[in-house]
Amino acid sequence: MKPTNILQLIRIFVLVGWVFGVIAYALRIQIQFYLQVPLNLFVATLSMTVAIGSWTLLARKRIAGPERTFTAIQSARTAALALAGSRTGTIISGGAFGLAVSYVLAPATQANTERIQILSLTLISALLLVIVSLWLERICRIPDSQDDK
């Protein structure tokens, strides 16, 4: 398995942030429409972070410890979970960042302030999801000598 390229994650973050920011800005300027930002976005992202973080802590010794009680298929599934978590966190954090920048540039209102706060919390929890997922991927990594490429 090829490890996640951090540069690729940064590219995804920038691209998604730019797209979301431009769309939100265009909607605001052209038709005076503000995208709604539900608090559930933060709750869902935080839930994913806690779930993958818990799995990482519980499976850490079984994957990379001296016991190694995980089979190869369990390790592969866990690595796939880590890859999906890092990509999901990157996309969500990029979108939250783009929307937050768009709302920072908008006129200051109570609704925009609430949107910025929710997006900031979502951005932080999504970045934590990326970090936890990269940690889980690092735990699942097989040394090059054992990798059958």
mmCIF file of C-alpha atoms in Angstrom:
data_model
loop_
_atom_site.group_PDB
_atom_site.id
_atom_site.type_symbol
_atom_site.label_atom_id
_atom_site.label_comp_id
_atom_site.label_asym_id
_atom_site.label_seq_id
_atom_site.Cartn_x
_atom_site.Cartn_y
_atom_site.Cartn_z
ATOM 1 C CA MET A 1 0.000 0.000 0.000
ATOM 2 C CA LYS A 2 1.275 3.397 -0.938
ATOM 3 C CA PRO A 3 1.269 5.855 1.975
ATOM 4 C CA THR A 4 -0.817 9.000 1.769
ATOM 5 C CA ASN A 5 0.966 11.886 0.138
ATOM 6 C CA ILE A 6 0.579 14.987 2.328
ATOM 7 C CA LEU A 7 1.024 17.219 -0.717
ATOM 8 C CA GLN A 8 -1.966 15.516 -2.349
ATOM 9 C CA LEU A 9 -4.085 16.216 0.744
ATOM 10 C CA ILE A 10 -3.012 19.870 0.660
ATOM 11 C CA ARG A 11 -3.985 20.101 -3.017
ATOM 12 C CA ILE A 12 -7.420 18.621 -2.279
ATOM 13 C CA PHE A 13 -7.858 21.038 0.649
ATOM 14 C CA VAL A 14 -6.977 24.083 -1.471
ATOM 15 C CA LEU A 15 -9.117 22.998 -4.433
ATOM 16 C CA VAL A 16 -12.204 22.219 -2.352
ATOM 17 C CA GLY A 17 -11.754 25.385 -0.280
ATOM 18 C CA TRP A 18 -11.478 27.488 -3.410
ATOM 19 C CA VAL A 19 -14.557 25.889 -5.036
ATOM 20 C CA PHE A 20 -16.727 26.241 -1.927
ATOM 21 C CA GLY A 21 -15.561 29.804 -1.312
ATOM 22 C CA VAL A 22 -16.207 30.884 -4.905
ATOM 23 C CA ILE A 23 -19.644 29.267 -4.988
ATOM 24 C CA ALA A 24 -20.666 30.849 -1.679
ATOM 25 C CA TYR A 25 -19.323 34.242 -2.774
ATOM 26 C CA ALA A 26 -21.062 34.056 -6.173
ATOM 27 C CA LEU A 27 -24.375 33.080 -4.595
ATOM 28 C CA ARG A 28 -24.102 35.912 -2.090
ATOM 29 C CA ILE A 29 -23.228 38.541 -4.708
ATOM 30 C CA GLN A 30 -25.555 37.412 -7.499
ATOM 31 C CA ILE A 31 -28.757 36.451 -5.699
ATOM 32 C CA GLN A 32 -28.173 37.445 -2.069
ATOM 33 C CA PHE A 33 -28.302 33.789 -0.973
ATOM 34 C CA TYR A 34 -26.339 32.538 2.033
ATOM 35 C CA LEU A 35 -25.621 28.824 2.332
ATOM 36 C CA GLN A 36 -26.961 27.423 5.576
ATOM 37 C CA VAL A 37 -24.429 25.794 7.884
ATOM 38 C CA PRO A 38 -26.042 23.317 10.279
ATOM 39 C CA LEU A 39 -24.504 22.466 13.625
ATOM 40 C CA ASN A 40 -24.952 18.812 12.617
ATOM 41 C CA LEU A 41 -21.983 19.225 10.276
ATOM 42 C CA PHE A 42 -19.706 19.771 13.262
ATOM 43 C CA VAL A 43 -21.367 16.991 15.279
ATOM 44 C CA ALA A 44 -21.006 14.469 12.437
ATOM 45 C CA THR A 45 -17.359 15.373 11.844
ATOM 46 C CA LEU A 46 -16.586 15.178 15.543
ATOM 47 C CA SER A 47 -18.348 11.799 15.735
ATOM 48 C CA MET A 48 -16.219 10.441 12.892
ATOM 49 C CA THR A 49 -13.083 11.742 14.597
ATOM 50 C CA VAL A 50 -14.004 10.123 17.907
ATOM 51 C CA ALA A 51 -14.940 6.830 16.225
ATOM 52 C CA ILE A 52 -11.729 6.548 14.199
ATOM 53 C CA GLY A 53 -9.669 7.784 17.161
ATOM 54 C CA SER A 54 -11.237 5.148 19.415
ATOM 55 C CA TRP A 55 -10.607 2.444 16.832
ATOM 56 C CA THR A 56 -6.996 3.601 16.546
ATOM 57 C CA LEU A 57 -6.440 3.436 20.295
ATOM 58 C CA LEU A 58 -8.131 0.047 20.644
ATOM 59 C CA ALA A 59 -6.515 -1.560 17.613
ATOM 60 C CA ARG A 60 -3.050 -0.048 17.960
ATOM 61 C CA LYS A 61 -1.502 -2.931 19.920
ATOM 62 C CA ARG A 62 -3.344 -5.567 17.903
ATOM 63 C CA ILE A 63 -2.034 -4.144 14.618
ATOM 64 C CA ALA A 64 1.524 -3.093 15.405
ATOM 65 C CA GLY A 65 2.196 -4.540 18.839
ATOM 66 C CA PRO A 66 4.082 -7.715 19.671
ATOM 67 C CA GLU A 67 0.886 -9.807 19.650
ATOM 68 C CA ARG A 68 -0.257 -8.884 16.110
ATOM 69 C CA THR A 69 -3.640 -10.549 16.456
ATOM 70 C CA PHE A 70 -5.087 -8.817 13.381
ATOM 71 C CA THR A 71 -5.233 -10.877 10.221
ATOM 72 C CA ALA A 72 -4.024 -9.401 6.958
ATOM 73 C CA ILE A 73 -7.562 -8.653 5.807
ATOM 74 C CA GLN A 74 -8.372 -6.847 9.074
ATOM 75 C CA SER A 75 -5.248 -4.741 8.700
ATOM 76 C CA ALA A 76 -6.133 -3.957 5.079
ATOM 77 C CA ARG A 77 -9.659 -2.905 6.042
ATOM 78 C CA THR A 78 -8.292 -0.744 8.816
ATOM 79 C CA ALA A 79 -5.853 0.871 6.386
ATOM 80 C CA ALA A 80 -8.749 1.528 3.979
ATOM 81 C CA LEU A 81 -10.642 3.166 6.849
ATOM 82 C CA ALA A 82 -7.614 5.353 7.520
ATOM 83 C CA LEU A 83 -7.350 6.367 3.846
ATOM 84 C CA ALA A 84 -11.051 7.189 3.683
ATOM 85 C CA GLY A 85 -10.865 9.163 6.923
ATOM 86 C CA SER A 86 -7.971 11.306 5.758
ATOM 87 C CA ARG A 87 -9.654 12.094 2.427
ATOM 88 C CA THR A 88 -13.019 12.806 4.068
ATOM 89 C CA GLY A 89 -11.431 15.069 6.669
ATOM 90 C CA THR A 90 -9.513 16.924 3.972
ATOM 91 C CA ILE A 91 -12.619 17.533 1.864
ATOM 92 C CA ILE A 92 -14.726 18.646 4.830
ATOM 93 C CA SER A 93 -11.996 20.909 6.203
ATOM 94 C CA GLY A 94 -11.378 22.456 2.777
ATOM 95 C CA GLY A 95 -15.070 23.158 2.310
ATOM 96 C CA ALA A 96 -15.407 24.591 5.811
ATOM 97 C CA PHE A 97 -12.378 26.816 5.267
ATOM 98 C CA GLY A 98 -13.660 28.118 1.914
ATOM 99 C CA LEU A 99 -17.102 28.874 3.324
ATOM 100 C CA ALA A 100 -15.634 30.497 6.435
ATOM 101 C CA VAL A 101 -13.444 32.808 4.331
ATOM 102 C CA SER A 102 -16.472 33.694 2.212
ATOM 103 C CA TYR A 103 -18.499 34.569 5.306
ATOM 104 C CA VAL A 104 -15.647 36.551 6.851
ATOM 105 C CA LEU A 105 -15.710 38.745 3.726
ATOM 106 C CA ALA A 106 -19.505 39.128 3.936
ATOM 107 C CA PRO A 107 -21.234 41.877 5.915
ATOM 108 C CA ALA A 108 -21.139 41.207 9.633
ATOM 109 C CA THR A 109 -24.456 39.887 10.905
ATOM 110 C CA GLN A 110 -25.452 37.623 13.772
ATOM 111 C CA ALA A 111 -26.217 34.772 11.353
ATOM 112 C CA ASN A 112 -22.823 35.117 9.645
ATOM 113 C CA THR A 113 -21.070 35.142 13.012
ATOM 114 C CA GLU A 114 -22.829 31.907 13.954
ATOM 115 C CA ARG A 115 -21.935 30.376 10.583
ATOM 116 C CA ILE A 116 -18.280 31.312 11.033
ATOM 117 C CA GLN A 117 -18.244 29.790 14.537
ATOM 118 C CA ILE A 118 -19.789 26.517 13.341
ATOM 119 C CA LEU A 119 -17.443 26.370 10.355
ATOM 120 C CA SER A 120 -14.438 27.008 12.610
ATOM 121 C CA LEU A 121 -15.451 24.135 14.886
ATOM 122 C CA THR A 122 -16.036 21.936 11.850
ATOM 123 C CA LEU A 123 -12.643 22.876 10.414
ATOM 124 C CA ILE A 124 -10.887 21.960 13.659
ATOM 125 C CA SER A 125 -12.699 18.634 14.023
ATOM 126 C CA ALA A 126 -12.069 17.758 10.353
ATOM 127 C CA LEU A 127 -8.352 18.514 10.717
ATOM 128 C CA LEU A 128 -8.307 16.290 13.803
ATOM 129 C CA LEU A 129 -9.958 13.594 11.684
ATOM 130 C CA VAL A 130 -7.143 13.905 9.151
ATOM 131 C CA ILE A 131 -4.495 13.680 11.879
ATOM 132 C CA VAL A 132 -6.093 10.637 13.540
ATOM 133 C CA SER A 133 -6.536 8.930 10.161
ATOM 134 C CA LEU A 134 -2.907 9.545 9.201
ATOM 135 C CA TRP A 135 -1.841 8.115 12.569
ATOM 136 C CA LEU A 136 -3.979 5.005 11.959
ATOM 137 C CA GLU A 137 -2.510 4.652 8.475
ATOM 138 C CA ARG A 138 1.007 4.888 9.903
ATOM 139 C CA ILE A 139 0.193 2.123 12.390
ATOM 140 C CA CYS A 140 -1.114 -0.118 9.573
ATOM 141 C CA ARG A 141 1.940 0.421 7.370
ATOM 142 C CA ILE A 142 3.900 -2.701 6.497
ATOM 143 C CA PRO A 143 7.684 -2.361 6.253
ATOM 144 C CA ASP A 144 8.984 -2.330 2.669
ATOM 145 C CA SER A 145 10.627 -5.725 3.043
ATOM 146 C CA GLN A 146 7.245 -7.352 3.745
ATOM 147 C CA ASP A 147 5.265 -5.371 1.154
ATOM 148 C CA ASP A 148 4.441 -7.448 -1.920
ATOM 149 C CA LYS A 149 3.710 -4.351 -4.011
#
